[in-house]
Amino acid sequence: MNTEELNKILEDHKRWVYGNGGIRANLQYANLRGVDLWGANLRGANLRGADLRGVELQRADLRGVELQDANLRGADLRGA
């Protein structure tokens, strides 16, 4: 997944979270290895089975995120 695609998904998801249209982020089994998601609003997103190794998740909103079988090895979760 390229940065442009991910940014679109996250923007649509943000609108969904705040009830302004958009759609819930479905990143199930996505390869997000090493991506910078610092401060991202991922509330309620589907990240089941996603490869999140080495992902920057500091200060990300992870409330209600589905993380079953996701690989978080080396992910930075400080303040998340």
mmCIF file of N, CA and C in Angstrom:
data_model
loop_
_atom_site.group_PDB
_atom_site.id
_atom_site.type_symbol
_atom_site.label_atom_id
_atom_site.label_comp_id
_atom_site.label_asym_id
_atom_site.label_seq_id
_atom_site.Cartn_x
_atom_site.Cartn_y
_atom_site.Cartn_z
ATOM 1 N N MET A 1 0.850 -1.173 0.000
ATOM 2 C CA MET A 1 0.000 0.000 0.000
ATOM 3 C C MET A 1 0.897 1.238 0.000
ATOM 4 N N ASN A 2 0.616 2.157 -0.903
ATOM 5 C CA ASN A 2 1.447 3.358 -0.956
ATOM 6 C C ASN A 2 0.902 4.427 -0.006
ATOM 7 N N THR A 3 1.686 5.452 0.216
ATOM 8 C CA THR A 3 1.345 6.515 1.167
ATOM 9 C C THR A 3 0.069 7.240 0.784
ATOM 10 N N GLU A 4 -0.127 7.493 -0.484
ATOM 11 C CA GLU A 4 -1.326 8.199 -0.950
ATOM 12 C C GLU A 4 -2.598 7.404 -0.637
ATOM 13 N N GLU A 5 -2.558 6.094 -0.901
ATOM 14 C CA GLU A 5 -3.714 5.232 -0.610
ATOM 15 C C GLU A 5 -4.011 5.208 0.886
ATOM 16 N N LEU A 6 -2.955 5.057 1.693
ATOM 17 C CA LEU A 6 -3.124 5.018 3.139
ATOM 18 C C LEU A 6 -3.687 6.333 3.661
ATOM 19 N N ASN A 7 -3.173 7.445 3.173
ATOM 20 C CA ASN A 7 -3.674 8.753 3.613
ATOM 21 C C ASN A 7 -5.154 8.927 3.281
ATOM 22 N N LYS A 8 -5.586 8.451 2.120
ATOM 23 C CA LYS A 8 -7.006 8.526 1.740
ATOM 24 C C LYS A 8 -7.863 7.689 2.685
ATOM 25 N N ILE A 9 -7.416 6.472 2.972
ATOM 26 C CA ILE A 9 -8.143 5.592 3.893
ATOM 27 C C ILE A 9 -8.256 6.243 5.267
ATOM 28 N N LEU A 10 -7.162 6.823 5.749
ATOM 29 C CA LEU A 10 -7.176 7.450 7.075
ATOM 30 C C LEU A 10 -8.044 8.704 7.106
ATOM 31 N N GLU A 11 -8.068 9.448 6.028
ATOM 32 C CA GLU A 11 -8.917 10.643 5.962
ATOM 33 C C GLU A 11 -10.393 10.253 5.947
ATOM 34 N N ASP A 12 -10.740 9.239 5.151
ATOM 35 C CA ASP A 12 -12.113 8.741 5.126
ATOM 36 C C ASP A 12 -12.511 8.202 6.497
ATOM 37 N N HIS A 13 -11.574 7.513 7.160
ATOM 38 C CA HIS A 13 -11.835 6.951 8.486
ATOM 39 C C HIS A 13 -12.071 8.061 9.516
ATOM 40 N N LYS A 14 -11.300 9.100 9.441
ATOM 41 C CA LYS A 14 -11.455 10.227 10.368
ATOM 42 C C LYS A 14 -12.853 10.836 10.239
ATOM 43 N N ARG A 15 -13.325 10.998 9.008
ATOM 44 C CA ARG A 15 -14.684 11.508 8.793
ATOM 45 C C ARG A 15 -15.718 10.555 9.378
ATOM 46 N N TRP A 16 -15.486 9.243 9.225
ATOM 47 C CA TRP A 16 -16.387 8.225 9.774
ATOM 48 C C TRP A 16 -16.443 8.325 11.299
ATOM 49 N N VAL A 17 -15.280 8.464 11.935
ATOM 50 C CA VAL A 17 -15.209 8.553 13.401
ATOM 51 C C VAL A 17 -16.034 9.729 13.903
ATOM 52 N N TYR A 18 -15.951 10.852 13.212
ATOM 53 C CA TYR A 18 -16.637 12.064 13.658
ATOM 54 C C TYR A 18 -18.046 12.210 13.091
ATOM 55 N N GLY A 19 -18.544 11.175 12.387
ATOM 56 C CA GLY A 19 -19.910 11.190 11.883
ATOM 57 C C GLY A 19 -20.135 12.132 10.719
ATOM 58 N N ASN A 20 -19.076 12.364 9.945
ATOM 59 C CA ASN A 20 -19.164 13.266 8.789
ATOM 60 C C ASN A 20 -19.029 12.500 7.483
ATOM 61 N N GLY A 21 -19.730 11.375 7.376
ATOM 62 C CA GLY A 21 -19.592 10.547 6.183
ATOM 63 C C GLY A 21 -18.396 9.638 6.326
ATOM 64 N N GLY A 22 -17.672 9.453 5.265
ATOM 65 C CA GLY A 22 -16.485 8.601 5.301
ATOM 66 C C GLY A 22 -16.840 7.147 5.527
ATOM 67 N N ILE A 23 -15.809 6.329 5.645
ATOM 68 C CA ILE A 23 -15.997 4.908 5.901
ATOM 69 C C ILE A 23 -14.945 4.435 6.895
ATOM 70 N N ARG A 24 -15.302 3.409 7.632
ATOM 71 C CA ARG A 24 -14.400 2.814 8.613
ATOM 72 C C ARG A 24 -13.196 2.216 7.897
ATOM 73 N N ALA A 25 -12.009 2.450 8.438
ATOM 74 C CA ALA A 25 -10.785 1.916 7.843
ATOM 75 C C ALA A 25 -10.738 0.400 7.986
ATOM 76 N N ASN A 26 -10.566 -0.281 6.865
ATOM 77 C CA ASN A 26 -10.397 -1.724 6.852
ATOM 78 C C ASN A 26 -8.996 -2.002 6.323
ATOM 79 N N LEU A 27 -8.078 -2.184 7.254
ATOM 80 C CA LEU A 27 -6.691 -2.455 6.906
ATOM 81 C C LEU A 27 -6.320 -3.883 7.292
ATOM 82 N N GLN A 28 -7.309 -4.762 7.230
ATOM 83 C CA GLN A 28 -7.088 -6.158 7.573
ATOM 84 C C GLN A 28 -6.019 -6.759 6.670
ATOM 85 N N TYR A 29 -5.023 -7.366 7.283
ATOM 86 C CA TYR A 29 -3.896 -8.017 6.613
ATOM 87 C C TYR A 29 -3.038 -7.051 5.782
ATOM 88 N N ALA A 30 -3.172 -5.751 6.022
ATOM 89 C CA ALA A 30 -2.369 -4.777 5.278
ATOM 90 C C ALA A 30 -0.906 -4.839 5.721
ATOM 91 N N ASN A 31 -0.009 -4.597 4.793
ATOM 92 C CA ASN A 31 1.414 -4.501 5.110
ATOM 93 C C ASN A 31 1.724 -3.037 5.387
ATOM 94 N N LEU A 32 1.802 -2.694 6.672
ATOM 95 C CA LEU A 32 2.095 -1.323 7.081
ATOM 96 C C LEU A 32 3.454 -1.247 7.765
ATOM 97 N N ARG A 33 4.268 -2.222 7.519
ATOM 98 C CA ARG A 33 5.572 -2.331 8.163
ATOM 99 C C ARG A 33 6.378 -1.036 8.019
ATOM 100 N N GLY A 34 6.768 -0.478 9.192
ATOM 101 C CA GLY A 34 7.617 0.703 9.229
ATOM 102 C C GLY A 34 6.925 2.021 8.937
ATOM 103 N N VAL A 35 5.596 2.024 8.799
ATOM 104 C CA VAL A 35 4.855 3.247 8.474
ATOM 105 C C VAL A 35 4.796 4.163 9.697
ATOM 106 N N ASP A 36 4.789 5.454 9.468
ATOM 107 C CA ASP A 36 4.670 6.439 10.545
ATOM 108 C C ASP A 36 3.204 6.812 10.719
ATOM 109 N N LEU A 37 2.595 6.326 11.802
ATOM 110 C CA LEU A 37 1.200 6.637 12.117
ATOM 111 C C LEU A 37 1.136 7.439 13.418
ATOM 112 N N TRP A 38 2.145 8.236 13.675
ATOM 113 C CA TRP A 38 2.203 9.061 14.880
ATOM 114 C C TRP A 38 0.955 9.934 14.947
ATOM 115 N N GLY A 39 0.225 9.822 16.059
ATOM 116 C CA GLY A 39 -0.945 10.657 16.283
ATOM 117 C C GLY A 39 -2.146 10.342 15.414
ATOM 118 N N ALA A 40 -2.123 9.248 14.669
ATOM 119 C CA ALA A 40 -3.234 8.910 13.765
ATOM 120 C C ALA A 40 -4.491 8.556 14.550
ATOM 121 N N ASN A 41 -5.634 8.922 14.019
ATOM 122 C CA ASN A 41 -6.905 8.562 14.615
ATOM 123 C C ASN A 41 -7.345 7.239 13.997
ATOM 124 N N LEU A 42 -7.082 6.152 14.711
ATOM 125 C CA LEU A 42 -7.419 4.811 14.232
ATOM 126 C C LEU A 42 -8.585 4.221 15.015
ATOM 127 N N ARG A 43 -9.286 5.036 15.777
ATOM 128 C CA ARG A 43 -10.370 4.565 16.641
ATOM 129 C C ARG A 43 -11.344 3.695 15.849
ATOM 130 N N GLY A 44 -11.498 2.431 16.305
ATOM 131 C CA GLY A 44 -12.459 1.515 15.694
ATOM 132 C C GLY A 44 -12.024 0.891 14.378
ATOM 133 N N ALA A 45 -10.804 1.135 13.944
ATOM 134 C CA ALA A 45 -10.332 0.595 12.661
ATOM 135 C C ALA A 45 -10.123 -0.918 12.739
ATOM 136 N N ASN A 46 -10.181 -1.575 11.594
ATOM 137 C CA ASN A 46 -9.921 -3.006 11.494
ATOM 138 C C ASN A 46 -8.477 -3.201 11.037
ATOM 139 N N LEU A 47 -7.643 -3.661 11.972
ATOM 140 C CA LEU A 47 -6.240 -3.944 11.669
ATOM 141 C C LEU A 47 -5.928 -5.414 11.937
ATOM 142 N N ARG A 48 -6.950 -6.260 11.859
ATOM 143 C CA ARG A 48 -6.744 -7.691 12.106
ATOM 144 C C ARG A 48 -5.699 -8.249 11.140
ATOM 145 N N GLY A 49 -4.733 -8.942 11.714
ATOM 146 C CA GLY A 49 -3.725 -9.607 10.909
ATOM 147 C C GLY A 49 -2.777 -8.681 10.169
ATOM 148 N N ALA A 50 -2.837 -7.392 10.443
ATOM 149 C CA ALA A 50 -1.966 -6.437 9.748
ATOM 150 C C ALA A 50 -0.511 -6.592 10.204
ATOM 151 N N ASP A 51 0.402 -6.322 9.308
ATOM 152 C CA ASP A 51 1.832 -6.322 9.632
ATOM 153 C C ASP A 51 2.198 -4.915 10.079
ATOM 154 N N LEU A 52 2.328 -4.748 11.389
ATOM 155 C CA LEU A 52 2.621 -3.447 11.981
ATOM 156 C C LEU A 52 4.015 -3.415 12.596
ATOM 157 N N ARG A 53 4.883 -4.285 12.122
ATOM 158 C CA ARG A 53 6.244 -4.331 12.666
ATOM 159 C C ARG A 53 6.958 -2.997 12.432
ATOM 160 N N GLY A 54 7.469 -2.458 13.538
ATOM 161 C CA GLY A 54 8.241 -1.225 13.461
ATOM 162 C C GLY A 54 7.419 0.023 13.187
ATOM 163 N N VAL A 55 6.103 -0.067 13.291
ATOM 164 C CA VAL A 55 5.233 1.076 13.002
ATOM 165 C C VAL A 55 5.298 2.083 14.151
ATOM 166 N N GLU A 56 5.310 3.350 13.812
ATOM 167 C CA GLU A 56 5.281 4.448 14.784
ATOM 168 C C GLU A 56 3.823 4.707 15.125
ATOM 169 N N LEU A 57 3.401 4.316 16.333
ATOM 170 C CA LEU A 57 2.022 4.500 16.769
ATOM 171 C C LEU A 57 1.930 5.414 17.984
ATOM 172 N N GLN A 58 3.010 6.123 18.245
ATOM 173 C CA GLN A 58 3.019 7.020 19.388
ATOM 174 C C GLN A 58 1.874 8.016 19.283
ATOM 175 N N ARG A 59 1.122 8.170 20.369
ATOM 176 C CA ARG A 59 -0.009 9.093 20.486
ATOM 177 C C ARG A 59 -1.153 8.816 19.510
ATOM 178 N N ALA A 60 -1.167 7.641 18.915
ATOM 179 C CA ALA A 60 -2.281 7.262 18.035
ATOM 180 C C ALA A 60 -3.489 6.890 18.894
ATOM 181 N N ASP A 61 -4.675 7.164 18.394
ATOM 182 C CA ASP A 61 -5.903 6.794 19.085
ATOM 183 C C ASP A 61 -6.258 5.376 18.659
ATOM 184 N N LEU A 62 -6.049 4.432 19.559
ATOM 185 C CA LEU A 62 -6.273 3.019 19.255
ATOM 186 C C LEU A 62 -7.502 2.453 19.965
ATOM 187 N N ARG A 63 -8.374 3.311 20.466
ATOM 188 C CA ARG A 63 -9.571 2.828 21.156
ATOM 189 C C ARG A 63 -10.453 2.037 20.197
ATOM 190 N N GLY A 64 -10.786 0.815 20.616
ATOM 191 C CA GLY A 64 -11.689 -0.023 19.832
ATOM 192 C C GLY A 64 -11.091 -0.607 18.564
ATOM 193 N N VAL A 65 -9.786 -0.492 18.389
ATOM 194 C CA VAL A 65 -9.138 -1.030 17.191
ATOM 195 C C VAL A 65 -9.089 -2.553 17.271
ATOM 196 N N GLU A 66 -9.392 -3.215 16.176
ATOM 197 C CA GLU A 66 -9.300 -4.669 16.106
ATOM 198 C C GLU A 66 -7.869 -5.035 15.726
ATOM 199 N N LEU A 67 -7.164 -5.679 16.657
ATOM 200 C CA LEU A 67 -5.753 -6.015 16.442
ATOM 201 C C LEU A 67 -5.480 -7.520 16.515
ATOM 202 N N GLN A 68 -6.529 -8.345 16.459
ATOM 203 C CA GLN A 68 -6.336 -9.775 16.534
ATOM 204 C C GLN A 68 -5.367 -10.233 15.445
ATOM 205 N N ASP A 69 -4.388 -11.011 15.853
ATOM 206 C CA ASP A 69 -3.382 -11.604 14.955
ATOM 207 C C ASP A 69 -2.507 -10.575 14.233
ATOM 208 N N ALA A 70 -2.546 -9.314 14.650
ATOM 209 C CA ALA A 70 -1.658 -8.301 14.063
ATOM 210 C C ALA A 70 -0.253 -8.501 14.634
ATOM 211 N N ASN A 71 0.751 -8.225 13.827
ATOM 212 C CA ASN A 71 2.140 -8.323 14.270
ATOM 213 C C ASN A 71 2.611 -6.930 14.672
ATOM 214 N N LEU A 72 2.789 -6.728 15.982
ATOM 215 C CA LEU A 72 3.197 -5.425 16.515
ATOM 216 C C LEU A 72 4.645 -5.423 16.986
ATOM 217 N N ARG A 73 5.410 -6.411 16.579
ATOM 218 C CA ARG A 73 6.801 -6.512 17.014
ATOM 219 C C ARG A 73 7.575 -5.249 16.625
ATOM 220 N N GLY A 74 8.147 -4.589 17.642
ATOM 221 C CA GLY A 74 8.958 -3.410 17.403
ATOM 222 C C GLY A 74 8.165 -2.129 17.179
ATOM 223 N N ALA A 75 6.835 -2.197 17.281
ATOM 224 C CA ALA A 75 6.005 -1.007 17.102
ATOM 225 C C ALA A 75 6.174 -0.089 18.319
ATOM 226 N N ASP A 76 6.182 1.204 18.093
ATOM 227 C CA ASP A 76 6.303 2.185 19.164
ATOM 228 C C ASP A 76 4.899 2.589 19.590
ATOM 229 N N LEU A 77 4.493 2.139 20.773
ATOM 230 C CA LEU A 77 3.145 2.368 21.268
ATOM 231 C C LEU A 77 3.100 3.384 22.411
ATOM 232 N N ARG A 78 4.176 4.106 22.648
ATOM 233 C CA ARG A 78 4.191 5.055 23.766
ATOM 234 C C ARG A 78 3.101 6.108 23.592
ATOM 235 N N GLY A 79 2.306 6.256 24.637
ATOM 236 C CA GLY A 79 1.260 7.263 24.637
ATOM 237 C C GLY A 79 0.056 6.911 23.790
ATOM 238 N N ALA A 80 0.030 5.691 23.258
ATOM 239 C CA ALA A 80 -1.112 5.283 22.413
ATOM 240 C C ALA A 80 -2.262 4.843 23.272
#
